[in-house]
PDB file of C-alpha atoms in Angstrom:
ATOM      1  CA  UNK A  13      -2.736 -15.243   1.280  1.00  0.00           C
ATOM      2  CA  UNK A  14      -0.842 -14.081  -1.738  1.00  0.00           C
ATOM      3  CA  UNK A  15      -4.391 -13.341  -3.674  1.00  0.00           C
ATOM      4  CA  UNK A  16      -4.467 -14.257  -7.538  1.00  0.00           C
ATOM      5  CA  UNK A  17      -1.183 -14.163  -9.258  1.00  0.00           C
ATOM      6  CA  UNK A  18      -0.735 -13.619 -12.549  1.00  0.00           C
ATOM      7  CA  UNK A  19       2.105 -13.869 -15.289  1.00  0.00           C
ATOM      8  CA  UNK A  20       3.595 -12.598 -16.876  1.00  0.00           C
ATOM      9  CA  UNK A  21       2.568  -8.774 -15.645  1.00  0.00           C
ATOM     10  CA  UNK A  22       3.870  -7.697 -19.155  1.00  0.00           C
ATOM     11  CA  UNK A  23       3.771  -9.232 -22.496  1.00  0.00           C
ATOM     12  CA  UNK A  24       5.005  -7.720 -25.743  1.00  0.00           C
ATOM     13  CA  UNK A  25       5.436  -9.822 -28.650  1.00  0.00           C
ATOM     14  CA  UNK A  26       5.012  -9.837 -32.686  1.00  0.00           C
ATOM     15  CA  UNK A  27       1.701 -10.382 -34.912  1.00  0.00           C
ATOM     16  CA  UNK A  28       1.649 -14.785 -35.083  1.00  0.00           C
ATOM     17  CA  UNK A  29       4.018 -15.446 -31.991  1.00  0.00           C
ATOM     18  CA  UNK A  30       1.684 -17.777 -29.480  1.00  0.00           C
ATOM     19  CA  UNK A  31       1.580 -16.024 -26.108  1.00  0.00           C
ATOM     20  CA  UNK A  32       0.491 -18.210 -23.101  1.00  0.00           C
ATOM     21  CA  UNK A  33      -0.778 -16.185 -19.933  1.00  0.00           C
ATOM     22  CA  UNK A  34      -1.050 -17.887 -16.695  1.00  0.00           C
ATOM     23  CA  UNK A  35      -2.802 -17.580 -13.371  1.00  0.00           C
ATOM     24  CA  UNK A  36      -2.781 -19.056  -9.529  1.00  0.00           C
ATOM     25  CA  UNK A  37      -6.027 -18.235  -8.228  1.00  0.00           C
ATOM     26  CA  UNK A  38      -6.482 -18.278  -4.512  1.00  0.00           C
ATOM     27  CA  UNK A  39      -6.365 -21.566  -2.354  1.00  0.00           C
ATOM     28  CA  UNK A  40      -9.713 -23.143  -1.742  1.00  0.00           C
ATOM     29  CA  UNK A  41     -11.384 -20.957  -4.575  1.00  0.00           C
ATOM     30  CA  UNK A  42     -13.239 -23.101  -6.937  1.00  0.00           C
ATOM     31  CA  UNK A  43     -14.088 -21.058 -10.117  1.00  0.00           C
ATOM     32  CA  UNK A  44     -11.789 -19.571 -12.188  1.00  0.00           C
ATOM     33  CA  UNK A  45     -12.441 -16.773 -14.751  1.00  0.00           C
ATOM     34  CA  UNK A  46     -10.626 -15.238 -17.651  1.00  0.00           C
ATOM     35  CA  UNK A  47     -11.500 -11.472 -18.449  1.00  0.00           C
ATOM     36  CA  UNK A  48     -10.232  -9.061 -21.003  1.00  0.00           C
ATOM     37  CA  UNK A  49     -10.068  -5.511 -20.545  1.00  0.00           C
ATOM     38  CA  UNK A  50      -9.657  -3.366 -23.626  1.00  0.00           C
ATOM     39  CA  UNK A  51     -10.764   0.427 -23.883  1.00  0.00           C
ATOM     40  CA  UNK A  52     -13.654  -0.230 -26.082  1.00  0.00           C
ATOM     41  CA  UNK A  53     -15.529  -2.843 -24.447  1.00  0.00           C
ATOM     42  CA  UNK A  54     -14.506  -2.641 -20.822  1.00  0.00           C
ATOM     43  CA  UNK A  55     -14.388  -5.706 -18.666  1.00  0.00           C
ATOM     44  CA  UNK A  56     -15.563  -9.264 -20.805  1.00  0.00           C
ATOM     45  CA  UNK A  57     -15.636 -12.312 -19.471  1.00  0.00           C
ATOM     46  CA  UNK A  58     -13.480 -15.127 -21.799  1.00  0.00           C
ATOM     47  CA  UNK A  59     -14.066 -18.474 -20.193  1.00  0.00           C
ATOM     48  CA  UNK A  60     -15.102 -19.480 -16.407  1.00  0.00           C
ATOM     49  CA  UNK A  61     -14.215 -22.974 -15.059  1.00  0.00           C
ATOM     50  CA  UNK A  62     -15.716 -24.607 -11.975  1.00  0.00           C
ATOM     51  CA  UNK A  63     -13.704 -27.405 -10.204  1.00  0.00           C
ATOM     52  CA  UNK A  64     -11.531 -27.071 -13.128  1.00  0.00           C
ATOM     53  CA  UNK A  65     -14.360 -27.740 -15.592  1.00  0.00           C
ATOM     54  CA  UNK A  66     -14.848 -25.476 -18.613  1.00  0.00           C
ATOM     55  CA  UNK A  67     -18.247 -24.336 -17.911  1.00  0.00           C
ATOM     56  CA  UNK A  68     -18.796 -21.502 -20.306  1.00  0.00           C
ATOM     57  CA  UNK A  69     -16.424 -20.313 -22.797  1.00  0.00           C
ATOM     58  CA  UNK A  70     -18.855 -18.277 -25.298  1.00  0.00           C
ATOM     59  CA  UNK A  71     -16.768 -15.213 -24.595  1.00  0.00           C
ATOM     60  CA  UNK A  72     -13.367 -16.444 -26.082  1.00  0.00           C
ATOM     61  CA  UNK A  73     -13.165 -14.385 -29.231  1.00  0.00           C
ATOM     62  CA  UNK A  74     -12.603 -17.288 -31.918  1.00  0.00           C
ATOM     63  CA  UNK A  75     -10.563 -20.023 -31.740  1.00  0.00           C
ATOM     64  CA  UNK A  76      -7.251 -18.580 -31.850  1.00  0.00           C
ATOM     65  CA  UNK A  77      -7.984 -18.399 -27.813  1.00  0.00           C
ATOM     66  CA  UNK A  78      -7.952 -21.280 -25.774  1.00  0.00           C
ATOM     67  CA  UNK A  79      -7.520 -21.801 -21.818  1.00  0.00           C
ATOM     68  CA  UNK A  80      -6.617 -24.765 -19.813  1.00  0.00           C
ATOM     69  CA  UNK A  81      -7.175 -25.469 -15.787  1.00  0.00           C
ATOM     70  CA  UNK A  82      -5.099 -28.698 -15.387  1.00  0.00           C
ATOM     71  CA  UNK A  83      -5.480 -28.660 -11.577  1.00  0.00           C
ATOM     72  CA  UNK A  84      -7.092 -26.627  -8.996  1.00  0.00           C
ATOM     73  CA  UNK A  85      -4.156 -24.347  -8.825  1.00  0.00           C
ATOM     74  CA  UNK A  86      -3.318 -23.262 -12.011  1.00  0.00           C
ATOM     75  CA  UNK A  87      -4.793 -22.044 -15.227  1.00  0.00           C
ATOM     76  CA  UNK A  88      -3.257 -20.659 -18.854  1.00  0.00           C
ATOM     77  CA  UNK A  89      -5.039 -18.701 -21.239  1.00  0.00           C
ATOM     78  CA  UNK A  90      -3.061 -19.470 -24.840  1.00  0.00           C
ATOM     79  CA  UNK A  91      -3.717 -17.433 -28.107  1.00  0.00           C
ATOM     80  CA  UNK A  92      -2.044 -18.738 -31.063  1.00  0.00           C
ATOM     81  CA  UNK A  93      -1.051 -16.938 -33.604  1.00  0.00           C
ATOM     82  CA  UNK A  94      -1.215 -13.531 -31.942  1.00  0.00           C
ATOM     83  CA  UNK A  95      -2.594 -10.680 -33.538  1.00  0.00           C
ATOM     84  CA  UNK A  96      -2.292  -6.809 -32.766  1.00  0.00           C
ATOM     85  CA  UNK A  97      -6.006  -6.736 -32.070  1.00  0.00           C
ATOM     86  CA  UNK A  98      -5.328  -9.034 -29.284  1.00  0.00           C
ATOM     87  CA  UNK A  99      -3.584  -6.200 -27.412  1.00  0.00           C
ATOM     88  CA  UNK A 100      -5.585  -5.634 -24.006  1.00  0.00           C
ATOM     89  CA  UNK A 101      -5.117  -6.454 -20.445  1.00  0.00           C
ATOM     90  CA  UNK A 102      -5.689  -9.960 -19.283  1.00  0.00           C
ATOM     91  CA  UNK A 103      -7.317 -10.313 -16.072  1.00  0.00           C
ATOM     92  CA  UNK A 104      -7.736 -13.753 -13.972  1.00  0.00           C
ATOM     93  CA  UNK A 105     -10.046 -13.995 -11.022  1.00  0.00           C
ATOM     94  CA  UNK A 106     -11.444 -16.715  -8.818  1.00  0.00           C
ATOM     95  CA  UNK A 107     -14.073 -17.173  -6.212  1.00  0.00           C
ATOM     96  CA  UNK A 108     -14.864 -19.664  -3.070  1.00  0.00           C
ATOM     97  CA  UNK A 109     -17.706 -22.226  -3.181  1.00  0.00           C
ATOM     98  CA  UNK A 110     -20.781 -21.498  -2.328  1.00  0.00           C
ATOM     99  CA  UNK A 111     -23.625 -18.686  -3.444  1.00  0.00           C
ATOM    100  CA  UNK A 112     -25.368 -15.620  -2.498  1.00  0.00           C
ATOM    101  CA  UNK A 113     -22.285 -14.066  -1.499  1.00  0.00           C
ATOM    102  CA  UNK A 114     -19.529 -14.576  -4.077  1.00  0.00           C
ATOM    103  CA  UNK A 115     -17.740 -11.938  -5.120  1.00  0.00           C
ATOM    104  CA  UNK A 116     -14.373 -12.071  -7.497  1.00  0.00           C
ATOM    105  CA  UNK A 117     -10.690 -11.407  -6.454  1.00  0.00           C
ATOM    106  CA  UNK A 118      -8.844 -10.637  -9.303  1.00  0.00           C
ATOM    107  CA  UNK A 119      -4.886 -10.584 -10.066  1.00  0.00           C
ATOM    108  CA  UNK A 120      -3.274  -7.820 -11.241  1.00  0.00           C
ATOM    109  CA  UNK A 121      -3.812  -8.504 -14.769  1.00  0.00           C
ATOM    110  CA  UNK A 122      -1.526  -9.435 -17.359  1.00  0.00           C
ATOM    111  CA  UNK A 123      -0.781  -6.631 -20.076  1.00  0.00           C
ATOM    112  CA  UNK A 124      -0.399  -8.149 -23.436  1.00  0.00           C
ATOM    113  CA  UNK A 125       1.045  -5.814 -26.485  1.00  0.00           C
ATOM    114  CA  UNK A 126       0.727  -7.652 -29.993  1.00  0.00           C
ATOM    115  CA  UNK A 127       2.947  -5.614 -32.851  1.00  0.00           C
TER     116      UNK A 127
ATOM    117  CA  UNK B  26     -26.161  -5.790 -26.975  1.00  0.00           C
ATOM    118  CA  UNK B  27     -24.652  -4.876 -23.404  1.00  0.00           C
ATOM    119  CA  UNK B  28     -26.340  -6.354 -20.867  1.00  0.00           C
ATOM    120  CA  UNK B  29     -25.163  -3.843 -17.987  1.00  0.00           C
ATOM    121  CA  UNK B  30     -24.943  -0.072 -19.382  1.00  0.00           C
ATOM    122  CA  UNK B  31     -22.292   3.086 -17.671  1.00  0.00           C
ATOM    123  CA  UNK B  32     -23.465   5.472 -19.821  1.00  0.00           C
ATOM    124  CA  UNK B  33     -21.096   8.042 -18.210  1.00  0.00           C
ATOM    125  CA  UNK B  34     -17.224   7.410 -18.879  1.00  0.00           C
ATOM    126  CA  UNK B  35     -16.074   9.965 -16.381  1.00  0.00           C
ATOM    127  CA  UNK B  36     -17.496  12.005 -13.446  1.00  0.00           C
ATOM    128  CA  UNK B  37     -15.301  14.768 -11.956  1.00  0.00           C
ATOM    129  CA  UNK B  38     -16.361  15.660  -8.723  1.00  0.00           C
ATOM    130  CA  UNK B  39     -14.946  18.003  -5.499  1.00  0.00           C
ATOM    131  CA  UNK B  40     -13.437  16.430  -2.549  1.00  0.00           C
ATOM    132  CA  UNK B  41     -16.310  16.512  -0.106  1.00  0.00           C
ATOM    133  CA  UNK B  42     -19.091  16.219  -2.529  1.00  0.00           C
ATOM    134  CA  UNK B  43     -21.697  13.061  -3.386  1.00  0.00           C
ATOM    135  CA  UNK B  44     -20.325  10.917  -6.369  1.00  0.00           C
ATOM    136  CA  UNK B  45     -23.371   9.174  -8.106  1.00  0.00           C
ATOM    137  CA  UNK B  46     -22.235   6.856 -10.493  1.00  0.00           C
ATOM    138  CA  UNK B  47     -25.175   4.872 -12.334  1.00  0.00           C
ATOM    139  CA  UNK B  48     -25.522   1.351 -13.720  1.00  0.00           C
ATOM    140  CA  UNK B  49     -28.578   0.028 -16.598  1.00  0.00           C
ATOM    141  CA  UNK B  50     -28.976  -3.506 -17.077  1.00  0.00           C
ATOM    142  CA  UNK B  51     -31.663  -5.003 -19.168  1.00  0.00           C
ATOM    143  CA  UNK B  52     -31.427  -8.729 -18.296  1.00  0.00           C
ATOM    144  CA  UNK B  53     -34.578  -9.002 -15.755  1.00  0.00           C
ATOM    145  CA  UNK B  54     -32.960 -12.526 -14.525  1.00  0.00           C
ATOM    146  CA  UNK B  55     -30.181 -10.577 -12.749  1.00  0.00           C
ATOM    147  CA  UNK B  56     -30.431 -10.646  -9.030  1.00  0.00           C
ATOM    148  CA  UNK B  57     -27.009 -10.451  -7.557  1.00  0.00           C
ATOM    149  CA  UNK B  58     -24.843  -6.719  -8.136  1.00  0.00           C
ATOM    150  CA  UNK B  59     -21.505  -5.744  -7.222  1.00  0.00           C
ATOM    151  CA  UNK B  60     -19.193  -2.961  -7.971  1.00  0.00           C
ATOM    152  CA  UNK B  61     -15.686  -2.945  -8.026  1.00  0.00           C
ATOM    153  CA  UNK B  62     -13.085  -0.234  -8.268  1.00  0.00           C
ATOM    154  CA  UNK B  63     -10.404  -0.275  -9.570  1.00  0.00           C
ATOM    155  CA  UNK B  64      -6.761   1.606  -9.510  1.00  0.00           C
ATOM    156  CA  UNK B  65      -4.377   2.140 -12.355  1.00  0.00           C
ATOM    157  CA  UNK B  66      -2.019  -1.079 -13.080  1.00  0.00           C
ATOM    158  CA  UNK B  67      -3.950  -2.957 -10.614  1.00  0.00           C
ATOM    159  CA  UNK B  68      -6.885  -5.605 -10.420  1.00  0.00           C
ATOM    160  CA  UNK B  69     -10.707  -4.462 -10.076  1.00  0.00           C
ATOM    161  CA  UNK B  70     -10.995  -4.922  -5.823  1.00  0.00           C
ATOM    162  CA  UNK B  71     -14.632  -5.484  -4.590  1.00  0.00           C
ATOM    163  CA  UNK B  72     -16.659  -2.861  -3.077  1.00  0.00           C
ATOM    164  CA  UNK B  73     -20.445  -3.406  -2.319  1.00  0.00           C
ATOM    165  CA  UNK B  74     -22.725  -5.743  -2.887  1.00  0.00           C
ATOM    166  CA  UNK B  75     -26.550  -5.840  -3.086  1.00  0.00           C
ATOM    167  CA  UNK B  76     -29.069  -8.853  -3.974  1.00  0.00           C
ATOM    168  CA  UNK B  77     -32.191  -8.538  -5.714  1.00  0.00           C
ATOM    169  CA  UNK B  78     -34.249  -8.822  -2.057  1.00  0.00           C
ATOM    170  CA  UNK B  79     -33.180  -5.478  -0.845  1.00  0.00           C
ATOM    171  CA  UNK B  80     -33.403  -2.114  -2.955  1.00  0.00           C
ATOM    172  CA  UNK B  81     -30.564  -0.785  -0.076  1.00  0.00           C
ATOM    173  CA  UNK B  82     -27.080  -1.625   1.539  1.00  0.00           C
ATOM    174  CA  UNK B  83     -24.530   0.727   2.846  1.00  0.00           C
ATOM    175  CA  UNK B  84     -21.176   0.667   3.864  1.00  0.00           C
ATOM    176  CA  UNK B  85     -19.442   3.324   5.407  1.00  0.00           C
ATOM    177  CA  UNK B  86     -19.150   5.631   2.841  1.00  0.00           C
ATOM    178  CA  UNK B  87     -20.679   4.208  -0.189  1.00  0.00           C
ATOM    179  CA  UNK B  88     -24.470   2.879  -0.292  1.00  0.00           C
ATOM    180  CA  UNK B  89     -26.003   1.181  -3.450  1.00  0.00           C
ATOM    181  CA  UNK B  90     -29.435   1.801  -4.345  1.00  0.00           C
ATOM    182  CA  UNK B  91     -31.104  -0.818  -5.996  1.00  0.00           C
ATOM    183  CA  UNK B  92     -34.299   0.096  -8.431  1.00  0.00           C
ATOM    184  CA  UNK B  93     -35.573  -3.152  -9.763  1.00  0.00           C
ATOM    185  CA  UNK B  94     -38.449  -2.103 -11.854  1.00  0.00           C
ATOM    186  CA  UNK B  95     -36.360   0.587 -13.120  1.00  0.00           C
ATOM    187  CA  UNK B  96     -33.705  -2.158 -14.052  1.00  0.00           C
ATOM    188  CA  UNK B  97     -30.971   0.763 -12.501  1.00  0.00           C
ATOM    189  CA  UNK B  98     -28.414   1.040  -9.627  1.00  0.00           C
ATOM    190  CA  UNK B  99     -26.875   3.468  -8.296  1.00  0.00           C
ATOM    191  CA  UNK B 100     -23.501   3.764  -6.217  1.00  0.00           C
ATOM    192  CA  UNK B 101     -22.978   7.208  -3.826  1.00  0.00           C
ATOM    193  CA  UNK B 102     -20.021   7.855  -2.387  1.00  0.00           C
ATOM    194  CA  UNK B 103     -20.372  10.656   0.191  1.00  0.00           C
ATOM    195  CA  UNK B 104     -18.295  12.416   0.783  1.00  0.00           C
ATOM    196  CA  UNK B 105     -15.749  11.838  -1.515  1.00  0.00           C
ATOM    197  CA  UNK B 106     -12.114  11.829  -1.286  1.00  0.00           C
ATOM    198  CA  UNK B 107      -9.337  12.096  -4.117  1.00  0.00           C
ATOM    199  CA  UNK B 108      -8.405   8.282  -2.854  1.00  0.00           C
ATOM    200  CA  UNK B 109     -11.285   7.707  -4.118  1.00  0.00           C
ATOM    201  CA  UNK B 110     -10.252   8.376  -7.795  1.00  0.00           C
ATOM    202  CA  UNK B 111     -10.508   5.531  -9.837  1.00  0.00           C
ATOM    203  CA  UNK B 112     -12.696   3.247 -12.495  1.00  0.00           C
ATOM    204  CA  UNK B 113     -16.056   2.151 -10.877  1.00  0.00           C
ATOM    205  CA  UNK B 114     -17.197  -1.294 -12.560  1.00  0.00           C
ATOM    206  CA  UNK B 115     -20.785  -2.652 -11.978  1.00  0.00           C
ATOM    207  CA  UNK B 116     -21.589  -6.113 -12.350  1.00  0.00           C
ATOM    208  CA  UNK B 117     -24.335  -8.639 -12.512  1.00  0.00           C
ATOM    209  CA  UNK B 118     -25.122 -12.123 -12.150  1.00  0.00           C
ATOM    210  CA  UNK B 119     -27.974 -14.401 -12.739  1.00  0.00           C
ATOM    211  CA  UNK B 120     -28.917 -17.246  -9.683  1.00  0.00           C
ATOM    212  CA  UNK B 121     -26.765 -15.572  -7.596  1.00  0.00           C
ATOM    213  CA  UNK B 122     -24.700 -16.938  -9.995  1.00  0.00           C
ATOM    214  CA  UNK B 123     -20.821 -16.713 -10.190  1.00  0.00           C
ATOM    215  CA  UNK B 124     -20.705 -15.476 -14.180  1.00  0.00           C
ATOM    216  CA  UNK B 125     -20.727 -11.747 -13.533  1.00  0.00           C
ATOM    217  CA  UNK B 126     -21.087  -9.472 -16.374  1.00  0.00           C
ATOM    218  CA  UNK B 127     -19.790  -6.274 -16.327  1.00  0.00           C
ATOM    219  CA  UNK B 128     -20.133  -2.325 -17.898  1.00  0.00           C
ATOM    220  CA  UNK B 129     -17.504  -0.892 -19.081  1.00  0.00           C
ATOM    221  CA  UNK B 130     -17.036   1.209 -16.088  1.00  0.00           C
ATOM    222  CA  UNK B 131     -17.112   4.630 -15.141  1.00  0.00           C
ATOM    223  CA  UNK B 132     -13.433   7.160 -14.659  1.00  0.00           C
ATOM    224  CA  UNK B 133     -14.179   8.874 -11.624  1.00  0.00           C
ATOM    225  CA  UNK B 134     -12.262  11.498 -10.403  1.00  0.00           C
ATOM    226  CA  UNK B 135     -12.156  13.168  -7.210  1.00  0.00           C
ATOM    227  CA  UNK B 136     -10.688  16.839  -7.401  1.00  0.00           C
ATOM    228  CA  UNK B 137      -9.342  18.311  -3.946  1.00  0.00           C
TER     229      UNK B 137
END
């Protein structure tokens, strides 16, 4: 298995460019999650879908942020316009079905630099 | 308005030695934990897990001690190695939910 694959693995770009981030999550994983990773605020969760459903998205910042999960095997995380504040590192993850024992595989992360 | 609380950004600590890295949360509805390390220019990689039923679980190395009243959790590493060098992340979920939230993590390093 290949894990959770993001792209791209580096992203620089100027203040109001769109940027579009996306991720494979594992086969037979059902839940998807966004995170951002920035020095002040650590790990937050942006949006999680289940089956490909949004199911909670109270974490995207505003709506300059939007993410999509057109079939089980793919996701994209869009921001448009950009802006320098933007700048952390993206992180996808998904998990099986099932409870009690889920835990999260994330990809490698997607650094994204907004000038 | 952080749910789950590192209060220590970095622990230094000598090859050998017990690492004790500490998690807060205040949400009493959480009853699933994890915590996940995680390496430079890489993804966070699970570690241990612990539900709300047990205040114990060990593996290998690293055991996480769960203190329910005392909304706190602890993660030991003994003994330590410089591998071992890294961000620690604790997380939290609600139903043994898959929505984790996570603290902002702890640097710890290992010094031979």
């Amino acid at each position: 298995d290949a894990g959770v694959i993001q792209s791209p693995r580096h992203e620089v770009t100027e203040m109001g460019q769109e940027v579009t981030l996306r991720c494979k999550p594992i086969s037979g994983h059902n839940s998807l999650f966004w995170y951002r990773q920035t020095m002040m605020r650590g790990l937050e969760l942006l949006i999680y879908f289940n089956n490909n459903v949004p199911i909670d998205d109270s974490g995207m910042p505003e709506d300059r942020f939007s993410a999509k999960m057109p079939n089980a095997s793919f996701s994209t995380l869009k921001i448009q316009p950009s802006e320098p504040r933007d700048s952390a590192v993206y992180f996808c993850a998904s998990s099986p079905p099932g409870t009690g024992a889920n835990v999260l595989t994330f990809g490698a992360g997607s650094r994204l630099t907004v000038l | 308005d952080q749910q789950v609380k590192q209060n220590s950004p970095s622990l230094s600590v000598q090859e050998g030695r017990i690492s004790i890295l500490n998690c807060d949360y205040t949400n009493s509805m959480f009853d699933y934990f994890l915590w996940y390390k995680k390496y430079p220019a890489e993804g966070p990689t699970f570690l241990i897990s612990i539900s709300s039923i047990k205040d114990k679980n060990e593996d290998g190395r690293f055991t996480v001690f769960l203190n329910k009243s005392a909304k706190h959790l602890s993660l030991h590493i003994v003994p330590s190695q410089p591998g071992d060098s890294a961000v620690y992340f604790c997380a939290a979920s609600r139903n043994y939910g898959q929505n984790f939230v996570f603290g902002p993590g702890t640097r710890l390093s290992v010094l031979p």
